[in-house]
């Protein structure tokens, strides 16, 4: 075998390990019986150790080295795989193996402790884990990128090239620009949310999910749907993608928008380049790019008046209790805006404020300005200051998200950035696609095709920032996002 053949065989093997681990994890969070976690954990540990060994072995290093020495003669995909793999390998090899294993154990334990802490509103049991995880992350940053600030490194892990400097400006601009709109919404008469309170039986909601997935043009022979407490999307390969949702009879709109959001993630995963299905150049580019897709479908498409008009007769056929509402009333209810406690339930306007709070607190944890002990008080203070809400307990406050228990410091900004990316993609797409017209007809073919060409099939062939700039036809400009939000909410509440 040539070095190139060996590389592709390796990529295929790693994809297979990922596939197997992904199925086990998916099974664990969907249909596995309750006492099977320990057994599954052992199998997962074995598979992840094998996969780690393959990706860091001397043999792999030799293959990558040989290919990178002849980089000019390589085709673009092979060249890219070598770059991505070497970059990963370099990072991992700078972290001592025993510390890496210790950290993995800490994360496993921490996730378990967080679940219990959240259920029992017992922050104190979880607090020591935050301090330990932050300390590990800072130490790893100093090993891998001693030249870089530790929190910048945390950001860079999820979004190559993203820094505090960029984000500080981005969030400051949002706060200043959106302040009048926020003030308007807070002082306006609240919109009537009664369409959201109609009951929809669970079996009807399952049919509704199928309908929504059909509207998004998801290929159901490759994209499945399951049920979990927290909705998510997972992709074993581009040929097998799963989304999940959470049903509640009293909150049909919650599952409805989860399905559209996760459906956006699934469209991306299932439409990456088929030629790169079994190598890392085909992977989705980053979490912010991912969120730009999910939040585009959920909000820009799914919460538009055109979408509501198109959906309304179908929705009413499934749920006759909704027949008494006009399209406008449904549209306003789906876009009801108010400051709230829980990030995942926040509307588009206030969503970024939840992210800003987490971002500010993460920065301060990393500089050591605060420790886990002060975190709940600081959290509550910021919710009062940024959103004007009183946090009644830690369960609905600092314990609400799973990210910190999993060591995902630096991840939250992806959500806000993704939302802003989505708004600029929308503006750009509108130049060549009749978005409103197509949505009102219920035909998303052109919209999907535009994203397929400009985002999905590029995979990881370029850095996330480059992909976005190419799709935008210029630099990232957050004013598309603020203008979109201002226009939308000032119309609804003005
Ligand atoms: Zn998402």
Short mmCIF file of C-alpha atoms and ligand atoms in Angstrom, two decimals:
data_model
loop_
_atom_site.label_atom_id
_atom_site.label_comp_id
_atom_site.label_asym_id
_atom_site.label_seq_id
_atom_site.Cartn_x
_atom_site.Cartn_y
_atom_site.Cartn_z
CA UNK A 1 0.00 0.00 0.00
CA UNK A 2 1.17 3.54 -0.70
CA UNK A 3 1.16 6.11 2.09
CA UNK A 4 -1.95 7.64 0.58
CA UNK A 5 -3.79 4.32 0.52
CA UNK A 6 -2.74 3.73 4.12
CA UNK A 7 -4.10 7.15 5.08
CA UNK A 8 -7.52 6.48 3.58
CA UNK A 9 -7.66 3.03 5.20
CA UNK A 10 -6.90 4.74 8.51
CA UNK A 11 -9.58 7.36 7.96
CA UNK A 12 -12.10 4.63 7.21
CA UNK A 13 -11.15 2.79 10.37
CA UNK A 14 -11.49 5.92 12.51
CA UNK A 15 -14.88 6.61 10.92
CA UNK A 16 -15.96 3.06 11.80
CA UNK A 17 -14.91 3.54 15.43
CA UNK A 18 -16.79 6.83 15.49
CA UNK A 19 -19.83 5.10 14.01
CA UNK A 20 -19.79 2.36 16.66
CA UNK A 21 -19.26 4.79 19.56
CA UNK A 22 -21.93 7.13 18.21
CA UNK A 23 -24.54 4.35 18.04
CA UNK A 24 -23.73 3.28 21.60
CA UNK A 25 -24.09 6.82 22.89
CA UNK A 26 -27.29 7.36 20.93
CA UNK A 27 -28.70 4.11 22.26
CA UNK A 28 -27.71 5.18 25.78
CA UNK A 29 -29.71 8.37 25.56
CA UNK A 30 -32.74 6.94 23.75
CA UNK A 31 -33.89 3.34 24.18
CA UNK A 32 -31.30 1.51 26.31
CA UNK A 33 -32.68 0.02 29.57
CA UNK A 34 -31.76 1.95 32.72
CA UNK A 35 -29.10 -0.33 34.23
CA UNK A 36 -26.96 -0.71 31.11
CA UNK A 37 -24.78 2.41 31.44
CA UNK A 38 -21.82 0.81 33.22
CA UNK A 39 -21.49 -1.96 30.66
CA UNK A 40 -21.82 0.49 27.80
CA UNK A 41 -19.23 2.71 29.49
CA UNK A 42 -16.70 -0.13 29.47
CA UNK A 43 -17.25 -0.84 25.79
CA UNK A 44 -17.04 2.86 24.96
CA UNK A 45 -13.81 3.23 26.95
CA UNK A 46 -12.28 0.33 25.02
CA UNK A 47 -13.34 1.68 21.64
CA UNK A 48 -12.21 5.23 22.41
CA UNK A 49 -8.81 3.97 23.61
CA UNK A 50 -8.37 2.01 20.39
CA UNK A 51 -9.40 4.97 18.29
CA UNK A 52 -7.07 7.27 20.28
CA UNK A 53 -4.19 4.82 19.75
CA UNK A 54 -4.82 4.63 16.02
CA UNK A 55 -4.90 8.40 15.62
CA UNK A 56 -1.73 8.97 17.66
CA UNK A 57 0.39 5.91 16.83
CA UNK A 58 3.93 6.10 15.48
CA UNK A 59 2.73 4.37 12.34
CA UNK A 60 0.10 7.06 11.76
CA UNK A 61 2.65 9.76 12.45
CA UNK A 62 5.01 8.22 9.88
CA UNK A 63 2.28 8.10 7.23
CA UNK A 64 1.29 11.73 7.85
CA UNK A 65 4.92 12.85 7.90
CA UNK A 66 5.69 11.12 4.62
CA UNK A 67 2.68 12.64 2.93
CA UNK A 68 3.27 16.12 4.32
CA UNK A 69 6.84 16.09 3.02
CA UNK A 70 5.38 15.65 -0.48
CA UNK A 71 2.45 17.98 0.11
CA UNK A 72 2.79 19.73 -3.30
CA UNK A 73 2.12 16.51 -5.15
CA UNK A 74 -1.03 15.70 -3.18
CA UNK A 75 -4.59 16.27 -4.32
CA UNK A 76 -6.46 18.93 -2.27
CA UNK A 77 -8.50 16.47 -0.19
CA UNK A 78 -5.55 14.33 0.85
CA UNK A 79 -3.54 17.44 1.59
CA UNK A 80 -6.33 18.74 3.80
CA UNK A 81 -6.72 15.45 5.69
CA UNK A 82 -2.97 15.46 6.40
CA UNK A 83 -3.13 19.07 7.67
CA UNK A 84 -6.12 18.38 9.94
CA UNK A 85 -4.74 15.12 11.32
CA UNK A 86 -1.28 16.55 11.97
CA UNK A 87 -2.77 19.53 13.73
CA UNK A 88 -4.83 17.26 16.02
CA UNK A 89 -1.93 14.96 16.61
CA UNK A 90 0.39 17.81 17.51
CA UNK A 91 -2.12 19.13 20.05
CA UNK A 92 -2.86 15.79 21.68
CA UNK A 93 0.79 14.78 21.87
CA UNK A 94 1.63 17.90 23.90
CA UNK A 95 -0.71 16.78 26.67
CA UNK A 96 0.82 14.10 28.93
CA UNK A 97 -1.10 10.83 28.53
CA UNK A 98 -1.73 10.38 32.28
CA UNK A 99 -3.20 13.89 32.59
CA UNK A 100 -5.37 13.30 29.54
CA UNK A 101 -6.77 10.08 31.04
CA UNK A 102 -7.27 11.75 34.43
CA UNK A 103 -9.20 14.53 32.70
CA UNK A 104 -11.43 12.07 30.81
CA UNK A 105 -12.27 10.38 34.11
CA UNK A 106 -13.00 13.72 35.73
CA UNK A 107 -15.37 14.64 32.89
CA UNK A 108 -17.25 11.34 33.10
CA UNK A 109 -17.69 11.74 36.84
CA UNK A 110 -18.53 15.42 36.55
CA UNK A 111 -21.35 14.77 34.08
CA UNK A 112 -22.93 12.31 36.49
CA UNK A 113 -22.53 14.70 39.44
CA UNK A 114 -24.03 17.56 37.43
CA UNK A 115 -27.16 15.54 36.55
CA UNK A 116 -27.75 14.79 40.23
CA UNK A 117 -26.84 18.31 41.34
CA UNK A 118 -29.33 19.77 38.87
CA UNK A 119 -32.09 17.36 39.89
CA UNK A 120 -31.54 18.14 43.60
CA UNK A 121 -30.69 21.83 43.19
CA UNK A 122 -27.42 21.05 44.96
CA UNK A 123 -24.79 23.37 43.47
CA UNK A 124 -22.21 22.74 46.21
CA UNK A 125 -21.70 19.11 45.17
CA UNK A 126 -20.87 20.24 41.61
CA UNK A 127 -18.77 23.35 42.38
CA UNK A 128 -15.42 21.56 42.98
CA UNK A 129 -15.68 20.01 39.50
CA UNK A 130 -15.88 23.41 37.85
CA UNK A 131 -12.69 24.58 39.51
CA UNK A 132 -10.89 21.35 38.60
CA UNK A 133 -12.09 21.39 35.00
CA UNK A 134 -11.08 25.04 34.55
CA UNK A 135 -7.65 24.25 36.03
CA UNK A 136 -7.19 21.33 33.63
CA UNK A 137 -8.26 23.42 30.65
CA UNK A 138 -5.84 26.18 31.58
CA UNK A 139 -3.01 23.70 32.01
CA UNK A 140 -3.76 21.99 28.69
CA UNK A 141 -3.81 25.38 27.01
CA UNK A 142 -0.37 26.15 28.45
CA UNK A 143 0.98 22.85 27.06
CA UNK A 144 -0.55 23.17 23.61
CA UNK A 145 -0.41 26.92 22.98
CA UNK A 146 1.88 28.54 25.58
CA UNK A 147 1.91 31.65 23.37
CA UNK A 148 -1.84 32.08 23.66
CA UNK A 149 -4.22 33.25 26.39
CA UNK A 150 -5.92 30.18 27.90
CA UNK A 151 -9.45 31.39 27.21
CA UNK A 152 -8.58 32.37 23.65
CA UNK A 153 -7.37 28.82 23.24
CA UNK A 154 -10.66 27.52 24.66
CA UNK A 155 -12.52 29.58 22.03
CA UNK A 156 -10.17 28.50 19.28
CA UNK A 157 -10.85 24.82 20.01
CA UNK A 158 -14.45 25.26 18.91
CA UNK A 159 -14.01 27.99 16.33
CA UNK A 160 -10.57 28.31 14.75
CA UNK A 161 -9.34 31.86 14.99
CA UNK A 162 -12.03 33.16 17.35
CA UNK A 163 -10.67 35.42 20.13
CA UNK A 164 -11.91 37.47 23.08
CA UNK A 165 -11.06 40.59 21.13
CA UNK A 166 -13.50 39.66 18.37
CA UNK A 167 -16.20 38.52 20.76
CA UNK A 168 -15.92 41.49 23.12
CA UNK A 169 -16.61 43.80 20.19
CA UNK A 170 -19.34 41.54 18.81
CA UNK A 171 -21.27 41.37 22.08
CA UNK A 172 -20.75 45.04 22.94
CA UNK A 173 -22.16 45.95 19.55
CA UNK A 174 -25.17 43.69 20.10
CA UNK A 175 -25.90 45.21 23.50
CA UNK A 176 -25.66 48.79 22.30
CA UNK A 177 -27.51 48.28 19.03
CA UNK A 178 -30.30 46.16 20.45
CA UNK A 179 -30.87 48.24 23.60
CA UNK A 180 -33.76 50.33 22.15
CA UNK A 181 -35.48 47.20 20.77
CA UNK A 182 -35.09 45.42 24.10
CA UNK A 183 -36.54 48.45 25.90
CA UNK A 184 -39.46 48.55 23.45
CA UNK A 185 -40.29 44.86 23.91
CA UNK A 186 -40.04 45.11 27.70
CA UNK A 187 -42.45 48.05 27.85
CA UNK A 188 -44.88 46.87 25.16
CA UNK A 189 -48.13 44.98 25.70
CA UNK A 190 -47.17 41.29 25.67
CA UNK A 191 -48.34 39.32 22.63
CA UNK A 192 -51.14 36.82 23.17
CA UNK A 193 -49.50 33.44 23.71
CA UNK A 194 -52.69 31.39 23.95
CA UNK A 195 -52.04 29.56 20.62
CA UNK A 196 -49.00 28.05 22.35
CA UNK A 197 -51.09 26.67 25.17
CA UNK A 198 -53.40 24.46 23.10
CA UNK A 199 -53.01 20.76 23.81
CA UNK A 200 -51.65 18.47 21.10
CA UNK A 201 -51.63 14.72 21.87
CA UNK A 202 -48.23 13.03 21.64
CA UNK A 203 -49.13 10.69 18.77
CA UNK A 204 -50.26 13.73 16.77
CA UNK A 205 -47.00 15.52 17.61
CA UNK A 206 -45.06 12.54 16.25
CA UNK A 207 -46.93 12.89 12.95
CA UNK A 208 -46.25 16.61 13.06
CA UNK A 209 -42.49 15.91 13.39
CA UNK A 210 -42.66 13.71 10.27
CA UNK A 211 -44.42 16.52 8.44
CA UNK A 212 -41.79 19.08 9.47
CA UNK A 213 -38.95 16.79 8.44
CA UNK A 214 -40.64 16.32 5.05
CA UNK A 215 -40.97 20.09 4.63
CA UNK A 216 -37.23 20.46 5.33
CA UNK A 217 -36.64 17.80 2.63
CA UNK A 218 -34.74 15.53 4.98
CA UNK A 219 -34.17 12.14 3.39
CA UNK A 220 -35.92 9.88 5.88
CA UNK A 221 -34.14 6.81 4.60
CA UNK A 222 -30.96 8.36 6.05
CA UNK A 223 -32.23 10.61 8.85
CA UNK A 224 -34.09 9.16 11.85
CA UNK A 225 -35.81 10.77 14.83
CA UNK A 226 -35.80 9.63 18.47
CA UNK A 227 -37.00 11.00 21.80
CA UNK A 228 -34.77 12.33 24.60
CA UNK A 229 -35.08 14.84 27.42
CA UNK A 230 -32.72 17.28 25.69
CA UNK A 231 -32.98 17.33 21.90
CA UNK A 232 -29.75 16.82 19.92
CA UNK A 233 -28.40 15.70 16.55
CA UNK A 234 -25.78 13.05 16.03
CA UNK A 235 -24.21 11.87 12.82
CA UNK A 236 -22.53 8.46 12.62
CA UNK A 237 -21.57 9.15 9.01
CA UNK A 238 -23.32 11.33 6.43
CA UNK A 239 -25.33 8.20 5.53
CA UNK A 240 -26.83 7.80 8.99
CA UNK A 241 -27.93 10.88 10.92
CA UNK A 242 -30.28 10.98 13.93
CA UNK A 243 -32.13 13.84 15.54
CA UNK A 244 -34.10 13.76 18.78
CA UNK A 245 -36.89 15.81 20.27
CA UNK A 246 -38.81 16.04 23.51
CA UNK A 247 -42.61 15.91 23.49
CA UNK A 248 -44.98 17.49 25.97
CA UNK A 249 -48.73 17.67 25.31
CA UNK A 250 -48.92 21.20 26.70
CA UNK A 251 -45.99 22.56 24.69
CA UNK A 252 -46.27 21.37 21.09
CA UNK A 253 -44.33 24.41 19.85
CA UNK A 254 -41.33 23.39 21.92
CA UNK A 255 -40.95 20.09 20.06
CA UNK A 256 -41.92 21.76 16.77
CA UNK A 257 -38.99 24.19 16.95
CA UNK A 258 -36.62 21.53 18.29
CA UNK A 259 -37.37 19.39 15.24
CA UNK A 260 -36.75 22.32 12.88
CA UNK A 261 -33.55 23.28 14.74
CA UNK A 262 -32.15 19.75 14.86
CA UNK A 263 -33.41 19.26 11.31
CA UNK A 264 -31.10 22.11 10.25
CA UNK A 265 -28.15 20.33 11.88
CA UNK A 266 -29.21 17.08 10.18
CA UNK A 267 -29.47 18.68 6.72
CA UNK A 268 -25.88 19.84 7.11
CA UNK A 269 -24.59 16.47 8.33
CA UNK A 270 -26.47 14.42 5.72
CA UNK A 271 -25.39 16.67 2.84
CA UNK A 272 -21.65 16.87 3.32
CA UNK A 273 -19.59 15.72 0.33
CA UNK A 274 -20.38 12.08 -0.43
CA UNK A 275 -16.82 11.60 -1.71
CA UNK A 276 -15.52 12.50 1.77
CA UNK A 277 -18.04 10.41 3.71
CA UNK A 278 -15.27 8.37 5.36
CA UNK A 279 -12.59 10.97 5.99
CA UNK A 280 -12.24 14.03 8.21
CA UNK A 281 -12.16 16.53 5.32
CA UNK A 282 -15.88 15.81 4.92
CA UNK A 283 -16.75 16.68 8.52
CA UNK A 284 -18.90 19.71 9.35
CA UNK A 285 -16.63 22.74 9.75
CA UNK A 286 -17.34 23.97 13.29
CA UNK A 287 -20.02 24.45 15.92
CA UNK A 288 -20.71 28.07 14.93
CA UNK A 289 -21.18 27.03 11.31
CA UNK A 290 -23.44 24.23 12.55
CA UNK A 291 -25.50 26.62 14.64
CA UNK A 292 -25.74 29.00 11.69
CA UNK A 293 -27.63 26.22 9.89
CA UNK A 294 -29.86 25.04 12.74
CA UNK A 295 -30.77 28.52 13.89
CA UNK A 296 -31.33 29.64 10.28
CA UNK A 297 -34.01 26.96 9.78
CA UNK A 298 -35.47 27.30 13.27
CA UNK A 299 -35.76 31.08 13.39
CA UNK A 300 -35.20 32.82 10.10
CA UNK A 301 -37.24 30.26 8.15
CA UNK A 302 -39.34 28.54 10.83
CA UNK A 303 -40.45 31.68 12.64
CA UNK A 304 -41.11 33.73 9.50
CA UNK A 305 -44.62 34.79 8.51
CA UNK A 306 -44.21 32.93 5.19
CA UNK A 307 -43.49 29.68 7.01
CA UNK A 308 -46.40 30.15 9.41
CA UNK A 309 -48.78 30.87 6.49
CA UNK A 310 -47.61 27.74 4.69
CA UNK A 311 -47.78 25.57 7.80
CA UNK A 312 -51.00 26.90 9.27
CA UNK A 313 -53.55 24.74 7.32
CA UNK A 314 -51.47 21.60 7.89
CA UNK A 315 -51.03 22.40 11.56
CA UNK A 316 -54.74 23.08 12.01
CA UNK A 317 -55.62 19.81 10.27
CA UNK A 318 -53.53 17.99 12.86
CA UNK A 319 -54.70 20.12 15.79
CA UNK A 320 -58.26 21.48 15.29
CA UNK A 321 -57.98 23.47 18.55
CA UNK A 322 -55.78 25.89 16.61
CA UNK A 323 -58.44 26.61 13.96
CA UNK A 324 -59.68 29.67 15.83
CA UNK A 325 -56.39 31.55 15.38
CA UNK A 326 -55.39 33.61 12.36
CA UNK A 327 -51.97 33.19 10.72
CA UNK A 328 -50.96 36.54 12.19
CA UNK A 329 -51.94 35.41 15.70
CA UNK A 330 -49.94 32.20 15.31
CA UNK A 331 -46.96 34.14 13.93
CA UNK A 332 -46.99 36.56 16.85
CA UNK A 333 -47.29 33.76 19.41
CA UNK A 334 -44.38 31.84 17.86
CA UNK A 335 -42.32 35.04 18.14
CA UNK A 336 -43.39 36.09 21.63
CA UNK A 337 -40.43 37.82 23.24
CA UNK A 338 -39.60 38.37 26.90
CA UNK A 339 -36.57 38.08 29.18
CA UNK A 340 -36.47 34.63 30.72
CA UNK A 341 -34.42 32.32 32.92
CA UNK A 342 -33.67 29.42 30.60
CA UNK A 343 -31.38 29.78 27.58
CA UNK A 344 -32.89 26.96 25.52
CA UNK A 345 -36.34 28.53 25.80
CA UNK A 346 -35.20 32.07 25.01
CA UNK A 347 -36.59 33.89 21.98
CA UNK A 348 -34.34 35.24 19.25
CA UNK A 349 -34.03 38.73 20.70
CA UNK A 350 -32.97 37.74 24.20
CA UNK A 351 -31.04 34.61 23.28
CA UNK A 352 -27.67 36.31 22.91
CA UNK A 353 -27.95 37.84 26.36
CA UNK A 354 -27.90 34.35 27.86
CA UNK A 355 -24.74 33.67 25.89
CA UNK A 356 -23.10 36.96 26.91
CA UNK A 357 -23.60 36.09 30.58
CA UNK A 358 -21.92 32.70 30.18
CA UNK A 359 -19.12 34.24 28.12
CA UNK A 360 -18.36 36.93 30.72
CA UNK A 361 -18.39 34.38 33.54
CA UNK A 362 -16.14 31.94 31.67
CA UNK A 363 -13.60 34.70 31.04
CA UNK A 364 -13.56 35.59 34.73
CA UNK A 365 -13.21 31.94 35.78
CA UNK A 366 -10.23 31.60 33.46
CA UNK A 367 -8.47 34.72 34.77
CA UNK A 368 -9.13 33.55 38.33
CA UNK A 369 -11.12 36.69 39.11
CA UNK A 370 -13.88 34.40 40.38
CA UNK A 371 -13.97 30.74 41.40
CA UNK A 372 -16.81 28.22 41.35
CA UNK A 373 -17.77 29.34 44.86
CA UNK A 374 -18.72 32.85 43.65
CA UNK A 375 -20.29 31.62 40.42
CA UNK A 376 -23.98 31.35 41.46
CA UNK A 377 -24.01 34.86 42.98
CA UNK A 378 -22.30 36.32 39.92
CA UNK A 379 -24.67 34.40 37.65
CA UNK A 380 -27.71 35.73 39.48
CA UNK A 381 -26.34 39.27 39.48
CA UNK A 382 -25.81 39.16 35.73
CA UNK A 383 -29.28 37.77 35.04
CA UNK A 384 -30.66 40.70 37.00
CA UNK A 385 -28.45 43.18 35.17
CA UNK A 386 -28.71 41.78 31.60
CA UNK A 387 -32.23 40.38 31.56
CA UNK A 388 -33.91 41.88 34.60
CA UNK A 389 -34.97 38.47 35.93
CA UNK A 390 -34.59 37.05 39.42
CA UNK A 391 -33.09 33.56 39.53
CA UNK A 392 -35.12 31.57 42.09
CA UNK A 393 -32.72 28.60 42.44
CA UNK A 394 -29.51 27.19 40.98
CA UNK A 395 -31.37 24.47 39.09
CA UNK A 396 -32.88 27.16 36.87
CA UNK A 397 -29.73 29.25 37.17
CA UNK A 398 -26.11 28.24 37.04
CA UNK A 399 -26.89 24.50 36.84
CA UNK A 400 -29.19 24.69 33.80
CA UNK A 401 -26.71 23.81 31.03
CA UNK A 402 -24.68 20.64 30.66
CA UNK A 403 -21.71 22.28 28.87
CA UNK A 404 -19.46 23.08 31.84
CA UNK A 405 -19.81 19.61 33.30
CA UNK A 406 -18.46 18.29 30.00
CA UNK A 407 -15.50 20.69 30.00
CA UNK A 408 -16.92 22.68 27.09
CA UNK A 409 -15.65 26.11 28.15
CA UNK A 410 -15.49 28.37 25.11
CA UNK A 411 -18.42 26.68 23.37
CA UNK A 412 -21.33 29.00 24.19
CA UNK A 413 -20.28 31.88 21.90
CA UNK A 414 -20.79 29.50 18.93
CA UNK A 415 -24.53 29.83 19.42
CA UNK A 416 -24.56 33.62 19.24
CA UNK A 417 -22.07 33.72 16.41
CA UNK A 418 -24.05 31.05 14.54
CA UNK A 419 -27.21 33.13 14.84
CA UNK A 420 -25.42 36.16 13.44
CA UNK A 421 -23.91 34.10 10.61
CA UNK A 422 -27.42 32.86 9.79
CA UNK A 423 -28.75 36.38 9.36
CA UNK A 424 -25.94 37.32 6.97
CA UNK A 425 -26.42 34.09 4.98
CA UNK A 426 -30.10 34.99 4.68
CA UNK A 427 -29.26 38.41 3.25
CA UNK A 428 -26.83 36.91 0.79
CA UNK A 429 -29.15 34.08 -0.26
CA UNK A 430 -31.97 36.57 -0.89
CA UNK A 431 -29.94 38.05 -3.77
CA UNK A 432 -30.52 34.89 -5.83
CA UNK A 433 -33.31 32.92 -4.11
CA UNK A 434 -36.93 33.97 -3.61
CA UNK A 435 -36.85 32.80 0.00
CA UNK A 436 -40.25 34.13 1.12
CA UNK A 437 -41.98 32.96 -2.06
CA UNK A 438 -40.46 29.49 -1.84
CA UNK A 439 -41.22 29.10 1.86
CA UNK A 440 -44.81 30.20 1.34
CA UNK A 441 -45.14 27.54 -1.37
CA UNK A 442 -43.59 25.02 1.02
CA UNK A 443 -40.76 24.31 -1.38
CA UNK A 444 -37.33 24.52 0.26
CA UNK A 445 -35.44 23.04 -2.70
CA UNK A 446 -33.65 26.26 -3.73
CA UNK A 447 -32.83 27.24 -0.17
CA UNK A 448 -31.32 23.84 0.59
CA UNK A 449 -29.45 23.84 -2.71
CA UNK A 450 -27.89 27.22 -1.94
CA UNK A 451 -26.67 25.99 1.44
CA UNK A 452 -25.54 22.68 -0.02
CA UNK A 453 -23.28 24.47 -2.48
CA UNK A 454 -22.03 27.21 -0.19
CA UNK A 455 -21.70 25.41 3.15
CA UNK A 456 -22.57 21.74 3.39
CA UNK A 457 -20.42 20.10 0.73
CA UNK A 458 -17.34 22.12 1.67
CA UNK A 459 -17.12 20.20 4.94
CA UNK A 460 -13.75 20.90 6.56
CA UNK A 461 -11.92 21.63 3.33
CA UNK A 462 -11.58 25.25 4.49
CA UNK A 463 -11.41 26.91 7.91
CA UNK A 464 -14.83 27.96 9.26
CA UNK A 465 -14.09 31.68 8.87
CA UNK A 466 -13.11 31.17 5.22
CA UNK A 467 -16.26 29.19 4.47
CA UNK A 468 -18.42 31.93 5.91
CA UNK A 469 -16.62 34.74 4.09
CA UNK A 470 -16.97 32.93 0.80
CA UNK A 471 -20.66 32.33 1.41
CA UNK A 472 -21.19 35.97 2.50
CA UNK A 473 -19.17 37.30 -0.42
CA UNK A 474 -17.29 39.50 2.07
CA UNK A 475 -16.37 39.95 5.72
CA UNK A 476 -18.58 38.90 8.60
CA UNK A 477 -20.80 41.85 9.49
CA UNK A 478 -22.96 41.53 12.64
CA UNK A 479 -25.18 44.42 11.56
CA UNK A 480 -27.13 41.95 9.36
CA UNK A 481 -28.10 40.21 12.56
CA UNK A 482 -28.95 43.29 14.59
CA UNK A 483 -30.93 44.78 11.67
CA UNK A 484 -32.85 41.55 11.26
CA UNK A 485 -33.74 41.44 14.96
CA UNK A 486 -34.64 45.13 15.14
CA UNK A 487 -36.87 44.97 12.10
CA UNK A 488 -38.64 41.82 13.22
CA UNK A 489 -39.31 42.77 16.83
CA UNK A 490 -40.04 46.42 16.22
CA UNK A 491 -42.71 45.32 13.73
CA UNK A 492 -44.26 42.81 16.12
CA UNK A 493 -44.06 45.07 19.19
CA UNK A 494 -44.02 48.54 17.61
ZN1 LIG B 1 -28.01 23.38 17.86
#
